[in-house]
Structures are given as C-alpha cells and as structure tokens.
Backbone as a printed PyTorch tensor [residue, N CA C, xyz], in Angstrom:
tensor([[[ 92.5120,  74.0590,  82.4290],
         [ 92.3830,  73.7850,  83.8520],
         [ 93.6980,  73.9980,  84.5960]],

        [[ 94.8180,  73.7150,  83.9310],
         [ 96.1090,  73.8950,  84.5890],
         [ 96.3270,  75.3490,  84.9690]],

        [[ 95.9010,  76.2470,  84.0900],
         [ 96.0720,  77.6660,  84.3770],
         [ 95.2860,  78.0480,  85.6210]],

        [[ 94.0640,  77.5710,  85.7490],
         [ 93.2520,  77.8940,  86.9270],
         [ 93.8820,  77.3300,  88.1990]],

        [[ 94.4190,  76.1380,  88.1160],
         [ 95.0820,  75.5560,  89.2850],
         [ 96.3250,  76.3720,  89.6500]],

        [[ 97.1010,  76.7460,  88.6440],
         [ 98.2790,  77.5770,  88.8840],
         [ 97.8690,  78.9160,  89.4940]],

        [[ 96.8260,  79.5130,  88.9440],
         [ 96.3230,  80.8020,  89.4120],
         [ 95.8840,  80.6990,  90.8750]],

        [[ 95.1430,  79.6440,  91.2020],
         [ 94.6730,  79.4410,  92.5800],
         [ 95.8600,  79.2350,  93.5310]],

        [[ 96.8420,  78.4500,  93.0950],
         [ 98.0260,  78.2220,  93.9350],
         [ 98.8070,  79.5150,  94.1660]],

        [[ 98.9450,  80.3320,  93.1200],
         [ 99.6520,  81.6110,  93.2580],
         [ 98.9030,  82.5270,  94.2190]],

        [[ 97.5860,  82.5760,  94.1050],
         [ 96.7830,  83.3870,  95.0150],
         [ 96.9950,  82.9480,  96.4620]],

        [[ 96.9590,  81.6490,  96.7000],
         [ 97.1300,  81.1150,  98.0530],
         [ 98.5320,  81.4250,  98.5800]],

        [[ 99.5430,  81.1990,  97.7650],
         [100.9250,  81.4320,  98.1870],
         [101.1640,  82.8960,  98.5220]],

        [[100.7390,  83.7920,  97.6420],
         [100.9300,  85.2300,  97.8820],
         [100.1530,  85.7080,  99.1010]],

        [[ 98.9490,  85.1760,  99.2880],
         [ 98.1480,  85.5670, 100.4530],
         [ 98.8380,  85.1460, 101.7410]],

        [[ 99.3290,  83.9160, 101.7750],
         [100.0120,  83.4300, 102.9760],
         [101.2880,  84.2200, 103.2500]],

        [[102.0150,  84.6060, 102.2010],
         [103.2220,  85.4150, 102.3910],
         [102.8680,  86.7920, 102.9490]],

        [[101.8190,  87.4030, 102.4180],
         [101.4090,  88.7270, 102.8980],
         [100.9300,  88.6750, 104.3420]],

        [[100.3710,  87.5480, 104.7560],
         [ 99.8760,  87.4400, 106.1290],
         [101.0000,  87.4750, 107.1490]],

        [[102.2380,  87.2380, 106.7000],
         [103.3950,  87.1970, 107.5950],
         [104.1730,  88.5000, 107.6450]],

        [[103.5930,  89.5570, 107.1610],
         [104.2420,  90.8630, 107.2450],
         [104.4380,  91.1860, 108.7260]],

        [[105.5650,  91.7470, 109.1150],
         [105.8140,  92.0330, 110.5320],
         [104.6980,  92.8800, 111.1600]],

        [[104.3830,  92.6240, 112.4230],
         [103.2950,  93.3480, 113.0930],
         [103.4460,  94.8670, 113.0580]],

        [[104.6620,  95.3660, 113.1320],
         [104.8500,  96.8310, 113.0930],
         [104.4130,  97.3930, 111.7490]],

        [[104.7060,  96.6920, 110.6700],
         [104.2790,  97.1190, 109.3430],
         [102.7670,  96.9450, 109.2170]],

        [[102.2630,  95.8610, 109.7710],
         [100.8200,  95.6180, 109.7590],
         [100.0340,  96.7350, 110.4320]],

        [[100.5920,  97.2880, 111.5010],
         [ 99.9180,  98.4020, 112.1870],
         [ 99.8550,  99.6400, 111.3060]],

        [[100.9270,  99.9120, 110.5850],
         [100.9420, 101.0530, 109.6590],
         [ 99.9090, 100.8310, 108.5550]],

        [[ 99.9030,  99.6180, 107.9970],
         [ 98.9360,  99.2960, 106.9450],
         [ 97.5060,  99.4500, 107.4400]],

        [[ 97.2500,  98.9690, 108.6510],
         [ 95.9020,  99.0780, 109.2200],
         [ 95.4970, 100.5320, 109.4390]],

        [[ 96.4330, 101.3510, 109.8670],
         [ 96.1300, 102.7720, 110.0800],
         [ 95.7800, 103.4560, 108.7590]],

        [[ 96.5260, 103.1370, 107.7040],
         [ 96.2270, 103.7210, 106.3960],
         [ 94.8610, 103.2390, 105.9110]],

        [[ 94.5940, 101.9540, 106.0600],
         [ 93.3060, 101.4060, 105.6130],
         [ 92.1450, 102.0230, 106.3760]],

        [[ 92.3160, 102.2010, 107.6760],
         [ 91.2460, 102.8360, 108.4670],
         [ 90.9790, 104.2520, 107.9950]],

        [[ 92.0280, 104.9620, 107.6470],
         [ 91.8730, 106.3130, 107.1210],
         [ 91.1610, 106.2950, 105.7810]],

        [[ 91.4300, 105.2580, 104.9790],
         [ 90.8120, 105.1480, 103.6550],
         [ 89.3950, 104.5660, 103.7210]],

        [[ 89.0190, 103.9800, 104.8550],
         [ 87.6900, 103.3790, 105.0050],
         [ 86.5980, 104.3810, 104.6390]],

        [[ 85.6110, 103.9230, 103.9080],
         [ 84.4980, 104.7620, 103.4500],
         [ 84.9930, 105.9640, 102.6470]],

        [[ 86.0930, 105.8210, 101.9820],
         [ 86.7180, 106.8280, 101.1100],
         [ 87.0880, 108.1280, 101.8240]],

        [[ 87.2120, 108.0990, 103.1580],
         [ 87.5690, 109.3200, 103.8990],
         [ 88.8930, 109.9170, 103.4380]],

        [[ 89.8950, 109.0680, 103.2450],
         [ 91.2140, 109.5560, 102.8470],
         [ 91.1460, 110.2790, 101.5090]],

        [[ 90.4290, 109.7050, 100.5640],
         [ 90.3660, 110.2750,  99.2150],
         [ 89.5220, 111.5430,  99.1840]],

        [[ 88.4600, 111.5730,  99.9730],
         [ 87.6640, 112.8050, 100.0570],
         [ 88.4720, 113.9140, 100.7330]],

        [[ 89.2400, 113.5440, 101.7580],
         [ 90.1110, 114.5330, 102.4070],
         [ 91.1870, 115.0360, 101.4720]],

        [[ 91.7670, 114.1300, 100.6920],
         [ 92.7840, 114.5390,  99.7150],
         [ 92.1730, 115.4690,  98.6710]],

        [[ 90.9620, 115.1500,  98.2290],
         [ 90.2880, 116.0010,  97.2390],
         [ 90.0190, 117.3910,  97.8220]],

        [[ 89.5920, 117.4350,  99.0680],
         [ 89.3330, 118.7330,  99.7050],
         [ 90.6260, 119.5460,  99.8030]],

        [[ 91.7110, 118.8880, 100.2000],
         [ 93.0040, 119.5890, 100.3020],
         [ 93.4600, 120.0790,  98.9290]],

        [[ 93.2950, 119.2620,  97.9040],
         [ 93.6830, 119.6730,  96.5500],
         [ 92.8580, 120.8690,  96.0820]],

        [[ 91.5730, 120.7990,  96.3080],
         [ 90.6860, 121.8860,  95.8750],
         [ 91.0140, 123.1750,  96.6130]],

        [[ 91.3590, 123.0690,  97.8910],
         [ 91.6350, 124.2450,  98.7040],
         [ 93.0120, 124.8330,  98.4030]],

        [[ 94.0010, 123.9590,  98.2550],
         [ 95.3800, 124.4260,  98.1260],
         [ 95.8930, 124.5080,  96.6860]],

        [[ 95.2290, 123.8380,  95.7740],
         [ 95.7860, 123.6940,  94.4430],
         [ 95.2520, 124.6030,  93.3710]],

        [[ 94.4140, 125.5560,  93.7400],
         [ 93.8690, 126.4610,  92.7310],
         [ 93.0450, 125.7230,  91.7000]],

        [[ 93.0580, 126.2390,  90.4630],
         [ 92.2600, 125.6490,  89.4010],
         [ 92.6690, 124.2000,  89.1440]],

        [[ 93.9770, 123.9440,  89.0880],
         [ 94.4710, 122.5890,  88.8400],
         [ 94.0570, 121.6390,  89.9610]],

        [[ 94.1140, 122.1020,  91.1910],
         [ 93.7130, 121.2770,  92.3230],
         [ 92.2360, 120.9250,  92.2790]],

        [[ 91.4090, 121.9050,  91.9090],
         [ 89.9630, 121.6400,  91.8160],
         [ 89.6630, 120.6540,  90.6930]],

        [[ 90.3570, 120.8180,  89.5770],
         [ 90.1630, 119.9070,  88.4470],
         [ 90.6170, 118.4900,  88.8230]],

        [[ 91.7530, 118.3740,  89.4700],
         [ 92.2570, 117.0580,  89.8920],
         [ 91.3160, 116.4180,  90.9070]],

        [[ 90.8320, 117.2110,  91.8560],
         [ 89.9170, 116.6900,  92.8700],
         [ 88.6220, 116.1890,  92.2340]],

        [[ 88.0840, 116.9550,  91.3080],
         [ 86.8410, 116.5460,  90.6400],
         [ 87.0630, 115.2680,  89.8290]],

        [[ 88.1880, 115.1930,  89.1370],
         [ 88.4910, 113.9880,  88.3610],
         [ 88.6390, 112.7790,  89.2780]],

        [[ 89.3640, 112.9580,  90.3760],
         [ 89.5690, 111.8600,  91.3190],
         [ 88.2810, 111.3670,  91.9320]],

        [[ 87.4370, 112.2850,  92.3730],
         [ 86.1710, 111.8880,  92.9920],
         [ 85.2250, 111.2520,  91.9780]],

        [[ 85.2170, 111.7620,  90.7550],
         [ 84.3670, 111.1650,  89.7150],
         [ 84.7770, 109.7240,  89.4410]],

        [[ 86.0740, 109.5100,  89.2880],
         [ 86.5670, 108.1570,  89.0300],
         [ 86.3060, 107.2410,  90.2170]],

        [[ 86.4650, 107.7670,  91.4200],
         [ 86.2100, 106.9910,  92.6270],
         [ 84.7580, 106.5210,  92.6700]],

        [[ 83.8240, 107.3970,  92.3420],
         [ 82.3950, 107.0290,  92.3520],
         [ 82.1290, 105.9200,  91.3360]],

        [[ 82.6720, 106.0600,  90.1400],
         [ 82.4820, 105.0240,  89.1150],
         [ 83.0650, 103.6960,  89.6030]],

        [[ 84.2650, 103.7350,  90.1540],
         [ 84.9110, 102.5110,  90.6410],
         [ 84.0980, 101.8530,  91.7470]],

        [[ 83.5530, 102.6390,  92.6520],
         [ 82.7370, 102.0840,  93.7330],
         [ 81.4530, 101.4540,  93.1960]],

        [[ 80.8320, 102.1230,  92.2350],
         [ 79.6120, 101.5630,  91.6370],
         [ 79.9000, 100.2410,  90.9320]],

        [[ 80.9940, 100.1960,  90.1860],
         [ 81.3260,  98.9750,  89.4570],
         [ 81.7570,  97.8680,  90.4190]],

        [[ 82.6750,  98.1710,  91.3310],
         [ 83.2120,  97.1170,  92.2010],
         [ 82.2050,  96.6610,  93.2510]],

        [[ 81.6450,  97.5910,  93.9900],
         [ 80.7380,  97.2160,  95.0820],
         [ 79.2890,  97.0600,  94.6410]],

        [[ 78.8700,  97.9020,  93.7050],
         [ 77.4740,  97.8570,  93.2810],
         [ 77.1780,  96.7860,  92.2590]],

        [[ 78.1730,  96.4040,  91.4640],
         [ 77.9380,  95.4210,  90.4100],
         [ 78.7160,  94.1300,  90.6430]],

        [[ 80.0250,  94.2190,  90.6470],
         [ 80.8520,  93.0030,  90.6810],
         [ 80.6600,  92.1680,  91.9440]],

        [[ 80.6200,  92.8030,  93.0950],
         [ 80.4370,  92.0370,  94.3330],
         [ 79.0670,  91.3530,  94.3730]],

        [[ 78.0950,  91.9370,  93.6680],
         [ 76.7670,  91.3220,  93.6210],
         [ 76.7530,  90.1090,  92.6930]],

        [[ 77.5950,  90.1410,  91.6570],
         [ 77.6410,  89.0410,  90.6920],
         [ 78.5780,  87.9200,  91.1400]],

        [[ 79.6640,  88.2700,  91.7960],
         [ 80.6460,  87.2760,  92.2480],
         [ 80.3810,  86.9670,  93.7130]],

        [[ 80.4080,  85.7260,  94.0420],
         [ 80.1960,  85.3370,  95.4350],
         [ 81.4160,  84.5580,  95.9060]],

        [[ 82.5410,  85.2310,  95.8890],
         [ 83.7890,  84.5830,  96.2870],
         [ 83.9880,  84.7280,  97.7880]],

        [[ 84.2190,  83.6250,  98.4660],
         [ 84.4720,  83.7260,  99.9160],
         [ 85.8140,  84.3910, 100.1960]],

        [[ 85.9230,  84.9700, 101.3710],
         [ 87.1830,  85.5700, 101.8150],
         [ 88.2140,  84.4610, 102.0380]],

        [[ 89.4950,  84.8200, 102.0490],
         [ 90.5210,  83.7960, 102.3210],
         [ 90.2790,  83.1240, 103.6760]],

        [[ 90.6330,  81.8370, 103.7940],
         [ 90.4070,  81.1140, 105.0530],
         [ 91.1200,  81.7690, 106.2400]],

        [[ 90.4320,  81.8510, 107.3520],
         [ 91.0030,  82.4640, 108.5600],
         [ 92.2590,  81.7490, 109.0260]],

        [[ 92.3490,  80.4580, 108.7610],
         [ 93.4970,  79.6710, 109.2250],
         [ 94.8130,  80.1330, 108.5990]],

        [[ 94.7520,  80.8520, 107.5130],
         [ 95.9620,  81.3030, 106.8350],
         [ 96.6120,  82.4990, 107.5320]],

        [[ 95.9370,  83.0810, 108.5150],
         [ 96.3970,  84.3450, 109.0880],
         [ 96.7260,  84.1860, 110.5670]],

        [[ 97.9750,  84.5350, 110.9290],
         [ 98.4060,  84.3770, 112.3210],
         [ 98.0260,  85.5650, 113.2120]],

        [[ 97.1370,  86.4310, 112.7450],
         [ 96.7500,  87.6120, 113.5170],
         [ 95.2330,  87.6880, 113.5980]],

        [[ 94.7490,  88.5590, 114.4900],
         [ 93.3010,  88.6430, 114.7000],
         [ 92.5950,  89.6610, 113.8030]],

        [[ 93.3300,  90.3340, 112.9170],
         [ 92.6860,  91.2730, 111.9930],
         [ 91.6750,  90.5630, 111.1040]],

        [[ 91.9080,  89.2930, 110.8790],
         [ 91.0440,  88.5090, 110.0050],
         [ 89.6150,  88.4110, 110.5590]],

        [[ 89.4520,  88.6400, 111.8630],
         [ 88.1260,  88.5930, 112.4650],
         [ 87.3030,  89.8460, 112.1690]],

        [[ 87.9550,  90.8720, 111.6760],
         [ 87.2900,  92.1640, 111.4470],
         [ 87.1770,  92.4640, 109.9470]],

        [[ 86.7090,  91.4980, 109.1950],
         [ 86.5760,  91.7130, 107.7560],
         [ 85.1110,  91.6210, 107.3530]],

        [[ 84.7690,  92.2110, 106.2260],
         [ 83.3700,  92.2360, 105.8040],
         [ 82.8370,  90.8450, 105.4530]],

        [[ 81.5160,  90.7380, 105.4050],
         [ 80.8690,  89.4940, 105.0300],
         [ 80.5880,  89.4200, 103.5320]],

        [[ 80.7910,  90.5240, 102.8310],
         [ 80.4940,  90.5690, 101.4010],
         [ 81.4890,  89.7320, 100.6090]],

        [[ 81.2450,  89.6140,  99.3180],
         [ 82.1210,  88.8630,  98.4300],
         [ 83.5370,  89.4390,  98.4740]],

        [[ 84.4980,  88.5520,  98.3830],
         [ 85.8940,  88.9690,  98.3720],
         [ 86.2720,  89.6470,  97.0600]],

        [[ 85.5800,  89.2820,  95.9810],
         [ 85.9290,  89.7630,  94.6460],
         [ 85.0020,  90.8590,  94.1870]],

        [[ 85.5380,  91.9920,  93.7530],
         [ 86.9090,  92.4920,  93.7970],
         [ 87.1150,  93.3430,  95.0440]],

        [[ 88.3010,  93.8890,  95.2090],
         [ 88.5730,  94.7870,  96.3330],
         [ 88.0600,  96.1900,  96.0040]],

        [[ 86.9940,  96.5820,  96.6690],
         [ 86.4370,  97.9230,  96.4760],
         [ 87.3620,  99.0080,  97.0080]],

        [[ 88.0710,  98.7100,  98.1030],
         [ 89.0290,  99.6810,  98.6420],
         [ 90.1190,  99.9870,  97.6130]],

        [[ 90.6410,  98.9280,  96.9940],
         [ 91.6900,  99.1120,  96.0000],
         [ 91.1540,  99.8210,  94.7700]],

        [[ 89.9550,  99.4490,  94.3380],
         [ 89.3530, 100.1070,  93.1700],
         [ 89.2370, 101.6070,  93.3990]],

        [[ 88.7560, 101.9950,  94.5700],
         [ 88.5980, 103.4170,  94.8850],
         [ 89.9540, 104.1200,  94.9400]],

        [[ 90.9190, 103.4980,  95.6080],
         [ 92.2480, 104.1120,  95.7590],
         [ 92.9350, 104.3050,  94.4150]],

        [[ 92.8970, 103.2920,  93.5800],
         [ 93.5550, 103.3730,  92.2750],
         [ 92.8050, 104.3400,  91.3630]],

        [[ 91.4800, 104.2960,  91.3880],
         [ 90.6930, 105.2060,  90.5490],
         [ 91.0050, 106.6550,  90.8890]],

        [[ 90.9930, 106.9790,  92.1650],
         [ 91.2710, 108.3510,  92.5940],
         [ 92.6660, 108.7720,  92.1470]],

        [[ 93.6400, 107.9400,  92.4500],
         [ 95.0290, 108.2630,  92.1370],
         [ 95.2600, 108.3960,  90.6380]],

        [[ 94.7510, 107.4490,  89.8730],
         [ 94.9680, 107.4630,  88.4190],
         [ 94.2360, 108.6200,  87.7510]],

        [[ 93.1390, 109.0680,  88.3260],
         [ 92.4120, 110.2090,  87.7520],
         [ 93.0680, 111.5360,  88.1160]],

        [[ 93.6700, 111.6120,  89.2790],
         [ 94.3430, 112.8360,  89.7260],
         [ 95.6530, 113.0510,  88.9650]],

        [[ 96.3920, 111.9750,  88.7320],
         [ 97.7570, 112.0720,  88.1950],
         [ 97.8930, 112.8370,  86.8770]],

        [[ 97.0180, 112.6640,  85.8860],
         [ 97.2180, 113.4120,  84.6340],
         [ 97.0830, 114.9300,  84.8020]],

        [[ 96.2180, 115.3630,  85.7140],
         [ 96.0140, 116.7910,  85.9300],
         [ 97.0730, 117.3820,  86.8390]],

        [[ 97.4440, 116.6390,  87.8740],
         [ 98.4170, 117.1240,  88.8460],
         [ 99.3600, 115.9780,  89.2000]],

        [[100.3920, 115.7530,  88.4100],
         [101.2780, 114.6000,  88.6080],
         [101.8800, 114.4940,  90.0150]],

        [[102.2450, 115.6060,  90.6080],
         [102.8330, 115.5530,  91.9590],
         [101.8190, 115.0280,  92.9660]],

        [[100.5820, 115.4770,  92.8840],
         [ 99.5320, 114.9860,  93.7920],
         [ 99.2430, 113.5140,  93.5210]],

        [[ 99.2690, 113.1210,  92.2580],
         [ 99.0690, 111.7150,  91.9220],
         [100.1590, 110.8350,  92.5070]],

        [[101.3870, 111.3360,  92.4760],
         [102.5110, 110.5860,  93.0500],
         [102.3390, 110.4380,  94.5590]],

        [[101.9290, 111.5020,  95.2080],
         [101.7010, 111.4430,  96.6570],
         [100.5710, 110.4690,  96.9730]],

        [[ 99.4970, 110.4980,  96.1990],
         [ 98.3530, 109.6020,  96.4310],
         [ 98.6960, 108.1430,  96.1480]],

        [[ 99.6880, 107.8960,  95.2970],
         [100.0510, 106.5210,  94.9500],
         [100.5800, 105.7490,  96.1590]],

        [[101.2040, 106.4450,  97.0890],
         [101.7690, 105.7590,  98.2610],
         [100.6620, 105.1480,  99.1240]],

        [[ 99.6790, 105.9230,  99.6030],
         [ 98.6260, 105.2790, 100.3870],
         [ 97.7780, 104.3130,  99.5590]],

        [[ 97.6440, 104.5510,  98.2520],
         [ 96.8840, 103.6150,  97.4110],
         [ 97.5610, 102.2430,  97.4010]],

        [[ 98.8790, 102.2300,  97.2590],
         [ 99.6160, 100.9630,  97.2740],
         [ 99.5290, 100.2970,  98.6530]],

        [[ 99.5970, 101.0970,  99.7090],
         [ 99.5010, 100.5460, 101.0670],
         [ 98.1250,  99.9510, 101.3290]],

        [[ 97.0890, 100.6060, 100.8280],
         [ 95.7250, 100.0690, 100.9720],
         [ 95.6350,  98.7200, 100.2700]],

        [[ 96.1500,  98.6310,  99.0550],
         [ 96.0970,  97.3770,  98.2970],
         [ 96.8210,  96.2560,  99.0560]],

        [[ 98.0010,  96.5360,  99.5680],
         [ 98.7540,  95.5370, 100.3240],
         [ 98.0160,  95.1420, 101.6010]],

        [[ 97.4490,  96.1210, 102.2870],
         [ 96.7430,  95.8390, 103.5390],
         [ 95.5500,  94.9200, 103.3250]],

        [[ 94.8680,  95.0600, 102.2000],
         [ 93.6770,  94.2420, 101.9430],
         [ 94.0340,  92.7610, 101.8790]],

        [[ 95.2330,  92.4480, 101.4040],
         [ 95.6860,  91.0520, 101.3720],
         [ 96.2370,  90.6610, 102.7400]],

        [[ 97.0720,  91.5180, 103.3150],
         [ 97.7100,  91.2200, 104.6030],
         [ 96.6900,  90.9830, 105.7110]],

        [[ 95.5890,  91.6980, 105.6780],
         [ 94.5790,  91.5830, 106.7400],
         [ 93.6660,  90.3790, 106.5670]],

        [[ 93.7080,  89.7490, 105.4080],
         [ 92.8390,  88.6030, 105.1630],
         [ 91.5170,  88.9610, 104.5180]],

        [[ 91.3640,  90.2110, 104.1300],
         [ 90.1120,  90.6340, 103.5090],
         [ 90.0100,  90.1840, 102.0600]],

        [[ 91.1550,  90.0230, 101.3720],
         [ 91.1430,  89.7080,  99.9460],
         [ 92.3030,  88.8290,  99.5440]],

        [[ 92.1080,  88.1530,  98.4340],
         [ 93.1880,  87.4770,  97.7340],
         [ 93.8980,  88.5140,  96.8680]],

        [[ 95.1540,  88.2530,  96.4750],
         [ 95.8360,  89.1780,  95.5630],
         [ 95.0720,  89.3990,  94.2480]],

        [[ 94.4150,  88.3610,  93.7450],
         [ 93.6510,  88.5300,  92.4980],
         [ 92.4640,  89.4680,  92.6870]],

        [[ 91.8900,  89.5110,  93.8780],
         [ 90.8090,  90.4670,  94.1690],
         [ 91.3450,  91.8970,  94.1050]],

        [[ 92.5380,  92.0800,  94.6440],
         [ 93.1880,  93.3960,  94.6450],
         [ 93.5700,  93.7930,  93.2150]],

        [[ 94.0840,  92.8350,  92.4510],
         [ 94.4320,  93.1230,  91.0590],
         [ 93.1860,  93.5070,  90.2600]],

        [[ 92.0940,  92.8090,  90.4820],
         [ 90.8460,  93.1510,  89.7950],
         [ 90.3510,  94.5330,  90.2270]],

        [[ 90.4700,  94.8440,  91.5140],
         [ 90.0930,  96.1770,  91.9920],
         [ 90.9440,  97.2540,  91.3520]],

        [[ 92.2450,  96.9930,  91.2220],
         [ 93.1340,  97.9600,  90.5770],
         [ 92.7530,  98.1560,  89.1100]],

        [[ 92.4180,  97.0630,  88.4340],
         [ 92.0060,  97.1670,  87.0280],
         [ 90.7130,  97.9750,  86.9020]],

        [[ 89.7830,  97.7520,  87.8060],
         [ 88.5400,  98.5320,  87.8060],
         [ 88.8470, 100.0030,  88.0560]],

        [[ 89.7530, 100.2660,  88.9900],
         [ 90.1440, 101.6490,  89.2720],
         [ 90.7700, 102.3270,  88.0700]],

        [[ 91.6650, 101.6410,  87.3920],
         [ 92.2980, 102.2090,  86.2060],
         [ 91.2750, 102.4530,  85.0960]],

        [[ 90.3940, 101.4930,  84.8930],
         [ 89.3540, 101.6490,  83.8670],
         [ 88.4110, 102.7950,  84.2100]],

        [[ 88.0850, 102.9470,  85.4680],
         [ 87.2030, 104.0380,  85.9020],
         [ 87.8630, 105.3960,  85.6730]],

        [[ 89.1480, 105.4910,  85.9830],
         [ 89.8760, 106.7460,  85.7490],
         [ 89.9230, 107.0530,  84.2560]],

        [[ 90.1980, 106.0440,  83.4420],
         [ 90.2420, 106.2480,  81.9950],
         [ 88.8680, 106.6730,  81.4750]],

        [[ 87.8370, 105.9840,  81.9290],
         [ 86.4830, 106.2810,  81.4620],
         [ 86.0630, 107.7020,  81.8300]],

        [[ 86.2950, 108.1090,  83.0650],
         [ 85.8810, 109.4580,  83.4690],
         [ 86.7030, 110.5220,  82.7410]],

        [[ 87.9580, 110.2180,  82.4590],
         [ 88.7960, 111.1800,  81.7300],
         [ 88.3690, 111.3120,  80.2690]],

        [[ 87.8880, 110.2250,  79.6830],
         [ 87.5640, 110.2000,  78.2600],
         [ 86.0620, 110.2130,  77.9640]],

        [[ 85.2300, 110.2420,  78.9810],
         [ 83.7820, 110.1550,  78.7710],
         [ 83.2550, 111.2720,  77.8790]],

        [[ 83.6840, 112.4750,  78.1050],
         [ 83.1910, 113.6090,  77.3100],
         [ 83.5130, 113.4060,  75.8320]],

        [[ 84.7370, 113.0320,  75.5390],
         [ 85.1370, 112.8000,  74.1520],
         [ 84.3950, 111.6280,  73.5290]],

        [[ 84.1930, 110.5660,  74.3060],
         [ 83.4640, 109.4070,  73.7920],
         [ 82.0160, 109.7650,  73.4600]],

        [[ 81.3780, 110.5000,  74.3510],
         [ 79.9950, 110.9160,  74.1130],
         [ 79.9260, 111.8600,  72.9060]],

        [[ 80.8420, 112.7850,  72.8380],
         [ 80.8650, 113.7380,  71.7300],
         [ 81.0300, 113.0010,  70.3970]],

        [[ 81.9860, 112.0500,  70.3340],
         [ 82.1980, 111.2800,  69.1110],
         [ 80.9810, 110.4470,  68.7480]],

        [[ 80.3290, 109.8720,  69.7600],
         [ 79.1400, 109.0680,  69.4870],
         [ 78.0250, 109.9310,  68.9160]],

        [[ 77.7920, 111.0990,  69.5010],
         [ 76.7290, 111.9820,  69.0250],
         [ 77.0370, 112.5380,  67.6440]],

        [[ 78.3090, 112.8630,  67.4050],
         [ 78.6750, 113.4220,  66.1100],
         [ 78.6300, 112.3800,  64.9910]],

        [[ 78.8660, 111.1100,  65.3380],
         [ 78.8430, 110.0790,  64.3080],
         [ 77.4380, 109.5170,  64.0800]],

        [[ 76.5050, 109.8700,  64.9190],
         [ 75.1270, 109.3500,  64.7630],
         [ 74.3400, 110.1040,  63.7420]]])
C-alpha cells in the first residue's frame, strides 16, 4: 500500500508542477498537440517520408503508421475501455486549457502512445527521421500533462504501449514465421 500512496503522491506532484509551465511554453505545446490531434502530424510526417525518402522513407513511413495503428487500438480501443480513471482535478490547473479535455478515461494517453509508436517504429529504418520525430513526440507527452488531460503515469503507460507497438510491428513477421515453423 505504501508504494501506491507514494505513486499517487508522485503523480499529483508532477502534474501540479507541469501545470505551472510558463504560458509561452504552454502555447507552443498546445500548437504541437493540435497538430498531432487525430494523428495528423504523424500521417503528414509519413507522407513526407514516403515522398522525400525513397525506399527507406516509404519503409519508415509504413513501419510508423503500422505501429501507430496498433498503439491506437491498444490504448484507445482496449485500455481506455477497461480503465475508468478520471482526469486530473481541474483545481490543479491555473489555466483554462483544462476545460477542453476529453471525457474518456485518463488512462492511458492515446496521444503519447501514437507519438511514441510512430517515432520508435521509424527510428530503426531511418534514424535521422526518428530523431526529428522524437522532438514533437516528447512535446506531445509533456503537453498531455501540462494541459490537465493526463497524469504523468498515464503518459508513461502510453509511451510503454507505443514502444511495445513499435517492437511488435517490427518483429511480427519473425514471430509469426517462428510460430508456424515450430508448429
């Protein structure tokens, strides 16, 4: 029980600290999040990679989008349906962004899951593109806490889902092949 109390206190403390990010930084975070809303940023990045990156760009884009779809299905289609965690209390936030958050479960962050999945799937094929994608992915994760949409643990869970989705999509062919060959 002590661990859960410590965990809850850490979540509350980190959330309150993130809510105090200067308004100028908050505006940048909000702009990045709006661009990432409904996966627009990641689909645009995939289109740019496919168009400008030749074979490697197309492969990276396909990997990123595949991982993003898996992450969205797991985070929004499964986990949010099973977990009914309320969003952080509005009183913790000195800004009005908290009024514009979804009604769905706070756990996990689907935005973060998608951002991390896309980035982690792109990076092995095209490391430079993965590095570029890591910047808005990190900003999206921070914004989800700063805006009051999520607790840090929701964002961490979304990131873990994103990483697992990228790993799964990268290794799915080999896993299926090994399963069929060993049967």
